[in-house]
């Protein structure tokens, strides 16, 4: 066994002494989850009427500082709705990292738009704003409506930066480039509830943002998501199109556009309210686990533990080791040895530009993403592992 592989296994064995079957990330339901779900059932309002959806949205809005939050059935639907409300239309291009979960690109495709893949930076694992500026300089032109891809002739309507594993992307220079080119910003904050960039919550920088509450995220509603928004008009539009675009009336069923049934059921929101009460505690224990990892992996040859950039406070949703050198063989050996030793570890997602449905999409040089794909290993990250 390679010395790097061996040292990773040894560190995990010493740090996580339970040894048997440590999952990557599991949820906890030790608060008011059952109480609130029962209250929801007793109320009869198990779909989207009733108080739980509003209450969950208010809790999210107060926690993140986003003026309006609209709960949706999952994070993918939140992203889809976000892209629709900023006006992404069939034939448009949408910039997004190749290093992200498939949902980011799927949401773009649901709009009839085309993903245009951009590279990420080593320091944040998020979109590289400087490389993006160089790329747009080379391939884009602006007109009075915004940005055009000179090579394809399509409008570059928006960008979806992702806060990868909960670590904030470098948003300020990114916003500057996007303003210059008239590109709308839809933050994929699915993984970053509880993460801050320069003191401000992720998902409050762009025009709109999406959260996810899938079972593996930092809080869960079973399935669920939310749209975050500071602009009241966009928020009203988000509410309208995620609730079948019904025109308010006491009894008439009239709809003024093709809308979606993307509203989060109250049953799920009830669970979300209980999870939000627990979020500060989840964050504290995840931070403690990350500190333990940081200390334990410090000084090991051949790899580093991924640490939040200096401008960020990360939720450490999913912890990551990064090998110094791209080596698929070594990466897979570490995955094999750690899983054999009872620790669930995983590689990063297969880069999206390699997948058959996205292979022919426009893209820039993706050398950092390609290198990171061969170097990232996610390690167990559940909050309970950071218990005092
Ligand atoms: C989880 C996730 C989503 C989608 O959320 P779902 O609730 O699973 O639909 C989108 N983007 C990223 C980066 C995610 O991790």
Coordinates of C-alpha atoms and ligand atoms in Angstrom, one line a residue:
X1 CA 0.0 0.0 0.0
X2 CA 1.2 3.5 -0.9
X3 CA 2.4 5.5 2.2
X4 CA -0.2 8.2 1.5
X5 CA -3.0 5.6 1.5
X6 CA -1.7 4.1 4.6
X7 CA -1.5 7.4 6.5
X8 CA -5.0 8.4 5.5
X9 CA -6.3 5.1 6.9
X10 CA -4.3 5.5 10.1
X11 CA -5.5 9.1 10.7
X12 CA -9.2 8.0 10.2
X13 CA -8.7 5.0 12.5
X14 CA -7.2 7.2 15.2
X15 CA -9.7 10.0 14.9
X16 CA -12.9 8.0 14.4
X17 CA -12.4 5.0 16.7
X18 CA -15.9 3.5 16.2
X19 CA -14.3 1.9 13.2
X20 CA -17.4 0.1 11.7
X21 CA -19.3 1.5 8.8
X22 CA -18.9 5.3 9.2
X23 CA -21.2 6.9 6.7
X24 CA -20.3 9.9 4.6
X25 CA -23.1 12.1 5.9
X26 CA -26.3 11.1 7.9
X27 CA -29.1 13.3 9.1
X28 CA -30.2 13.7 12.8
X29 CA -33.8 13.9 14.0
X30 CA -33.4 14.4 17.7
X31 CA -35.3 17.6 18.0
X32 CA -38.9 18.5 17.4
X33 CA -39.2 16.7 14.0
X34 CA -41.8 14.1 15.0
X35 CA -43.7 16.6 17.2
X36 CA -44.1 19.1 14.3
X37 CA -44.9 16.5 11.7
X38 CA -47.6 15.2 14.0
X39 CA -49.0 18.7 14.5
X40 CA -49.0 19.1 10.7
X41 CA -51.0 15.9 10.3
X42 CA -53.4 16.9 13.1
X43 CA -54.0 20.3 11.4
X44 CA -55.2 18.6 8.1
X45 CA -53.1 21.0 6.1
X46 CA -50.4 18.6 4.8
X47 CA -49.9 20.2 1.4
X48 CA -48.9 23.8 1.1
X49 CA -51.6 25.7 2.9
X50 CA -51.3 26.1 6.7
X51 CA -48.6 27.7 8.8
X52 CA -45.6 25.3 8.4
X53 CA -44.5 26.4 5.0
X54 CA -44.6 30.1 5.9
X55 CA -42.9 29.5 9.2
X56 CA -40.1 27.5 7.6
X57 CA -39.6 30.3 5.0
X58 CA -39.4 32.9 7.7
X59 CA -36.9 30.9 9.7
X60 CA -34.7 30.6 6.5
X61 CA -35.1 34.3 5.8
X62 CA -34.1 35.3 9.3
X63 CA -31.2 32.9 9.4
X64 CA -29.7 33.8 6.0
X65 CA -30.7 37.5 5.8
X66 CA -32.3 36.9 2.4
X67 CA -35.4 39.2 2.2
X68 CA -37.6 36.5 0.7
X69 CA -37.4 32.7 0.7
X70 CA -39.8 30.4 -1.1
X71 CA -39.7 26.7 -0.3
X72 CA -39.9 24.2 -3.1
X73 CA -40.1 20.4 -3.6
X74 CA -36.3 20.0 -4.1
X75 CA -33.2 21.9 -4.9
X76 CA -33.3 21.1 -8.6
X77 CA -36.8 22.6 -8.9
X78 CA -35.6 25.7 -7.0
X79 CA -32.7 26.1 -9.5
X80 CA -35.0 25.6 -12.4
X81 CA -37.4 28.3 -11.1
X82 CA -34.5 30.6 -10.4
X83 CA -33.3 30.3 -14.0
X84 CA -36.8 30.9 -15.3
X85 CA -37.4 34.0 -13.3
X86 CA -34.1 35.7 -14.4
X87 CA -35.4 35.1 -17.9
X88 CA -33.2 32.2 -19.2
X89 CA -34.9 31.2 -22.5
X90 CA -34.5 28.3 -25.0
X91 CA -31.2 28.6 -26.9
X92 CA -29.5 30.7 -24.3
X93 CA -26.2 29.6 -22.8
X94 CA -25.7 29.5 -19.0
X95 CA -22.2 29.4 -17.5
X96 CA -21.6 26.8 -14.8
X97 CA -18.7 24.8 -13.4
X98 CA -18.1 21.4 -14.8
X99 CA -17.2 20.3 -11.3
X100 CA -20.6 20.2 -9.7
X101 CA -23.5 17.9 -9.0
X102 CA -25.6 17.0 -12.1
X103 CA -28.6 19.0 -10.9
X104 CA -26.9 22.3 -11.7
X105 CA -26.7 21.4 -15.4
X106 CA -30.1 19.6 -15.5
X107 CA -31.8 22.7 -14.4
X108 CA -30.2 24.6 -17.3
X109 CA -31.3 21.9 -19.7
X110 CA -34.9 22.0 -18.4
X111 CA -35.0 25.7 -19.6
X112 CA -34.0 24.6 -23.1
X113 CA -30.7 26.4 -22.5
X114 CA -27.2 25.1 -23.0
X115 CA -24.6 24.6 -20.3
X116 CA -21.3 26.4 -21.0
X117 CA -18.7 24.9 -18.7
X118 CA -16.2 27.1 -16.8
X119 CA -13.2 26.2 -14.6
X120 CA -12.9 26.4 -10.9
X121 CA -10.0 27.5 -8.6
X122 CA -7.9 25.4 -6.3
X123 CA -8.4 27.7 -3.4
X124 CA -12.3 27.7 -3.3
X125 CA -13.3 24.8 -5.5
X126 CA -15.7 27.4 -7.0
X127 CA -15.8 29.3 -10.3
X128 CA -12.4 31.0 -11.0
X129 CA -13.5 34.6 -11.6
X130 CA -10.1 35.6 -13.1
X131 CA -10.1 32.8 -15.6
X132 CA -13.7 33.5 -16.4
X133 CA -12.8 37.1 -17.2
X134 CA -10.1 36.0 -19.6
X135 CA -12.5 33.5 -21.2
X136 CA -15.2 36.1 -21.7
X137 CA -12.6 38.6 -23.0
X138 CA -11.7 36.0 -25.7
X139 CA -15.1 34.6 -26.7
X140 CA -17.8 37.1 -25.7
X141 CA -19.2 40.4 -27.0
X142 CA -21.7 42.7 -25.3
X143 CA -24.8 44.4 -26.8
X144 CA -27.4 46.5 -25.1
X145 CA -29.1 43.4 -23.7
X146 CA -26.0 41.7 -22.3
X147 CA -23.6 39.1 -23.4
X148 CA -23.2 37.1 -26.6
X149 CA -21.0 34.1 -27.2
X150 CA -19.2 35.1 -30.5
X151 CA -18.4 31.4 -31.3
X152 CA -22.0 30.1 -31.1
X153 CA -24.0 33.3 -31.5
X154 CA -26.0 32.4 -28.4
X155 CA -26.8 34.8 -25.6
X156 CA -24.9 34.1 -22.4
X157 CA -27.8 34.8 -20.1
X158 CA -26.6 33.8 -16.6
X159 CA -24.0 32.0 -14.5
X160 CA -24.6 29.5 -11.8
X161 CA -21.6 29.6 -9.3
X162 CA -21.7 26.7 -6.9
X163 CA -20.5 26.9 -3.3
X164 CA -18.8 23.5 -3.5
X165 CA -19.1 21.2 -0.4
X166 CA -20.3 24.3 1.4
X167 CA -17.2 26.4 0.8
X168 CA -18.0 29.9 -0.5
X169 CA -16.8 30.7 -4.1
X170 CA -14.9 34.0 -4.5
X171 CA -18.1 36.1 -5.1
X172 CA -16.9 39.7 -5.3
X173 CA -14.6 39.5 -8.3
X174 CA -17.2 37.2 -9.9
X175 CA -20.0 39.7 -9.5
X176 CA -17.7 42.4 -11.0
X177 CA -17.1 40.3 -14.2
X178 CA -20.8 39.5 -14.5
X179 CA -21.8 43.2 -14.1
X180 CA -19.4 44.1 -16.8
X181 CA -20.9 41.6 -19.2
X182 CA -24.5 41.8 -18.1
X183 CA -24.6 38.2 -17.0
X184 CA -27.2 37.3 -14.4
X185 CA -26.0 35.5 -11.3
X186 CA -28.0 32.5 -9.9
X187 CA -26.1 31.1 -6.9
X188 CA -26.3 27.3 -6.4
X189 CA -26.2 27.4 -2.6
X190 CA -27.6 23.9 -2.3
X191 CA -24.7 22.8 -0.1
X192 CA -23.9 26.1 1.7
X193 CA -26.7 26.8 4.2
X194 CA -24.7 28.3 7.2
X195 CA -21.7 29.4 5.0
X196 CA -20.7 33.1 4.8
X197 CA -18.6 35.1 2.4
X198 CA -17.0 38.2 4.0
X199 CA -19.6 38.0 6.8
X200 CA -22.6 37.7 4.5
X201 CA -24.6 34.5 4.0
X202 CA -24.0 32.7 0.7
X203 CA -27.0 32.9 -1.7
X204 CA -27.6 36.6 -0.9
X205 CA -25.2 38.0 -3.5
X206 CA -26.7 37.1 -6.9
X207 CA -30.1 37.9 -8.4
X208 CA -31.5 34.7 -6.9
X209 CA -30.2 31.5 -5.3
X210 CA -31.2 27.9 -4.6
X211 CA -31.0 25.8 -1.4
X212 CA -31.5 22.1 -1.1
X213 CA -32.8 20.1 1.9
X214 CA -32.2 16.6 0.5
X215 CA -31.4 13.9 3.0
X216 CA -27.7 14.3 2.7
X217 CA -27.6 18.1 3.1
X218 CA -26.8 20.0 6.3
X219 CA -30.5 20.1 7.2
X220 CA -33.1 17.9 5.6
X221 CA -36.9 17.9 4.9
X222 CA -36.7 14.5 3.3
X223 CA -36.8 16.2 0.0
X224 CA -37.0 20.0 -0.4
X225 CA -35.4 23.2 -1.6
X226 CA -35.8 26.9 -1.5
X227 CA -35.4 30.0 -3.6
X228 CA -33.6 32.9 -1.9
X229 CA -34.2 36.4 -3.2
X230 CA -33.7 40.0 -2.2
X231 CA -35.8 41.5 -4.9
X232 CA -39.6 41.6 -4.1
X233 CA -40.7 41.5 -7.7
X234 CA -38.5 38.5 -8.5
X235 CA -39.8 36.8 -5.3
X236 CA -43.4 37.4 -6.3
X237 CA -42.7 35.9 -9.7
X238 CA -40.9 32.9 -8.1
X239 CA -44.0 32.3 -5.9
X240 CA -46.3 32.6 -8.9
X241 CA -44.5 30.2 -11.2
X242 CA -43.8 27.6 -8.5
X243 CA -47.6 27.5 -7.6
X244 CA -49.1 26.9 -11.1
X245 CA -49.2 30.6 -12.0
X246 CA -52.7 30.9 -10.6
X247 CA -54.2 34.4 -10.6
X248 CA -55.5 35.2 -7.1
X249 CA -59.3 35.0 -7.0
X250 CA -61.8 33.7 -4.4
X251 CA -63.0 30.9 -6.5
X252 CA -62.0 31.0 -10.1
X253 CA -59.2 28.8 -11.6
X254 CA -57.4 31.1 -13.9
X255 CA -53.7 30.8 -14.8
X256 CA -51.7 33.3 -16.8
X257 CA -48.7 31.3 -17.9
X258 CA -47.3 27.7 -17.8
X259 CA -46.4 27.4 -14.2
X260 CA -45.0 24.5 -12.0
X261 CA -46.3 22.6 -9.0
X262 CA -43.0 23.1 -7.1
X263 CA -44.3 24.2 -3.7
X264 CA -42.9 22.3 -0.7
X265 CA -45.6 20.3 1.2
X266 CA -46.3 21.4 4.8
X267 CA -45.3 17.9 6.0
X268 CA -41.8 18.5 4.8
X269 CA -41.8 22.1 6.0
X270 CA -42.7 20.9 9.5
X271 CA -39.6 18.8 9.5
X272 CA -37.6 21.7 8.2
X273 CA -38.7 24.0 11.1
X274 CA -37.4 21.4 13.6
X275 CA -34.2 21.0 11.6
X276 CA -33.6 24.8 11.5
X277 CA -33.8 24.8 15.3
X278 CA -30.9 22.4 15.3
X279 CA -28.8 24.1 12.6
X280 CA -26.6 26.1 14.9
X281 CA -25.7 22.9 16.8
X282 CA -25.0 21.0 13.5
X283 CA -22.7 23.8 12.4
X284 CA -20.8 23.9 15.7
X285 CA -20.2 20.2 15.7
X286 CA -19.3 20.1 12.0
X287 CA -16.7 22.8 12.6
X288 CA -15.3 20.9 15.5
X289 CA -14.9 17.8 13.3
X290 CA -13.2 19.9 10.6
X291 CA -10.8 21.2 13.1
X292 CA -9.9 17.7 14.3
X293 CA -9.3 16.7 10.7
X294 CA -7.3 19.8 10.0
X295 CA -5.0 19.0 12.9
X296 CA -4.7 15.3 12.2
X297 CA -3.9 15.7 8.5
X298 CA -1.5 18.6 9.0
X299 CA 2.0 17.8 8.0
X300 CA 1.1 14.5 6.2
X301 CA 3.0 14.2 2.9
X302 CA 1.2 14.1 -0.4
X303 CA -2.2 15.6 0.5
X304 CA -4.0 18.3 2.4
X305 CA -7.3 18.7 4.2
X306 CA -9.4 21.3 2.4
X307 CA -9.8 24.4 4.6
X308 CA -12.1 27.3 4.1
X309 CA -10.5 30.3 2.3
X310 CA -9.6 33.3 4.5
X311 CA -12.6 35.3 3.4
X312 CA -15.1 32.6 4.3
X313 CA -16.8 30.9 7.1
X314 CA -17.8 27.5 5.8
X315 CA -20.4 25.1 7.1
X316 CA -18.0 22.2 6.3
X317 CA -20.9 20.3 4.9
X318 CA -18.7 17.7 3.2
X319 CA -15.1 17.4 4.2
X320 CA -12.5 16.8 1.5
X321 CA -8.9 15.6 1.2
X322 CA -7.0 16.9 -1.8
X323 CA -4.0 14.9 -3.1
X324 CA -1.0 17.1 -4.1
X325 CA -0.7 15.4 -7.5
X326 CA -3.4 14.3 -9.9
X327 CA -3.3 10.5 -9.8
X328 CA -6.5 8.5 -10.5
X329 CA -4.6 5.3 -9.4
X330 CA -3.7 6.7 -6.0
X331 CA -7.2 8.3 -5.6
X332 CA -8.9 5.0 -6.2
X333 CA -6.4 3.1 -4.0
X334 CA -7.3 5.5 -1.1
X335 CA -11.0 5.1 -1.8
X336 CA -10.6 1.3 -1.8
X337 CA -8.5 1.1 1.4
X338 CA -10.7 3.6 3.4
X339 CA -13.9 1.9 2.4
X340 CA -12.4 -1.5 3.2
X341 CA -11.5 -0.1 6.7
X342 CA -15.1 0.9 7.3
X343 CA -15.0 4.6 6.4
X344 CA -17.3 5.7 3.6
X345 CA -15.3 7.9 1.3
X346 CA -16.2 9.1 -2.2
X347 CA -14.6 10.8 -5.2
X348 CA -15.9 14.1 -6.5
X349 CA -18.6 14.0 -9.2
X350 CA -17.5 12.9 -12.7
X351 CA -16.9 16.2 -14.5
X352 CA -20.1 17.2 -16.3
X353 CA -18.4 17.9 -19.6
X354 CA -17.5 14.2 -19.8
X355 CA -21.1 13.0 -19.6
X356 CA -22.7 12.0 -22.9
X357 CA -25.5 14.6 -22.9
X358 CA -23.1 17.5 -22.2
X359 CA -20.1 16.3 -24.1
X360 CA -20.6 18.8 -27.0
X361 CA -21.4 21.8 -24.9
X362 CA -19.3 24.9 -25.1
X363 CA -16.5 25.0 -22.5
X364 CA -13.3 26.8 -21.6
X365 CA -10.0 25.3 -20.6
X366 CA -10.9 23.1 -17.6
X367 CA -7.5 22.0 -16.5
X368 CA -8.0 22.8 -12.8
X369 CA -11.3 20.9 -12.7
X370 CA -9.6 18.0 -14.5
X371 CA -6.8 18.0 -12.0
X372 CA -9.1 18.2 -9.0
X373 CA -11.2 15.4 -10.3
X374 CA -8.2 13.1 -9.9
X375 CA -7.3 14.5 -6.4
X376 CA -10.5 15.0 -4.3
X377 CA -11.6 12.4 -1.8
X378 CA -14.6 13.2 0.4
X379 CA -14.4 11.8 3.9
X380 CA -17.0 11.2 6.7
X381 CA -18.7 14.5 7.7
X382 CA -21.8 13.8 9.8
X383 CA -22.3 16.3 12.7
X384 CA -22.3 13.4 15.3
X385 CA -18.6 12.8 14.5
X386 CA -17.9 16.2 16.1
X387 CA -19.8 15.5 19.3
X388 CA -17.9 16.9 22.3
Ligands
LIG1 C1 -28.0 18.7 -3.8 C2 -27.6 19.6 -4.8 C3 -28.6 20.1 -5.8 C4 -30.0 19.7 -6.0 O1 -30.7 19.5 -4.9 P1 -31.9 18.4 -4.8 O2 -32.6 18.8 -3.6 O3 -31.2 17.0 -4.7 O4 -32.7 18.5 -6.1 C5 -28.1 21.1 -6.7 N1 -26.8 21.5 -6.7 C6 -25.9 21.0 -5.9 C7 -24.5 21.5 -6.0 C8 -26.3 20.0 -4.9 O5 -25.4 19.5 -4.1

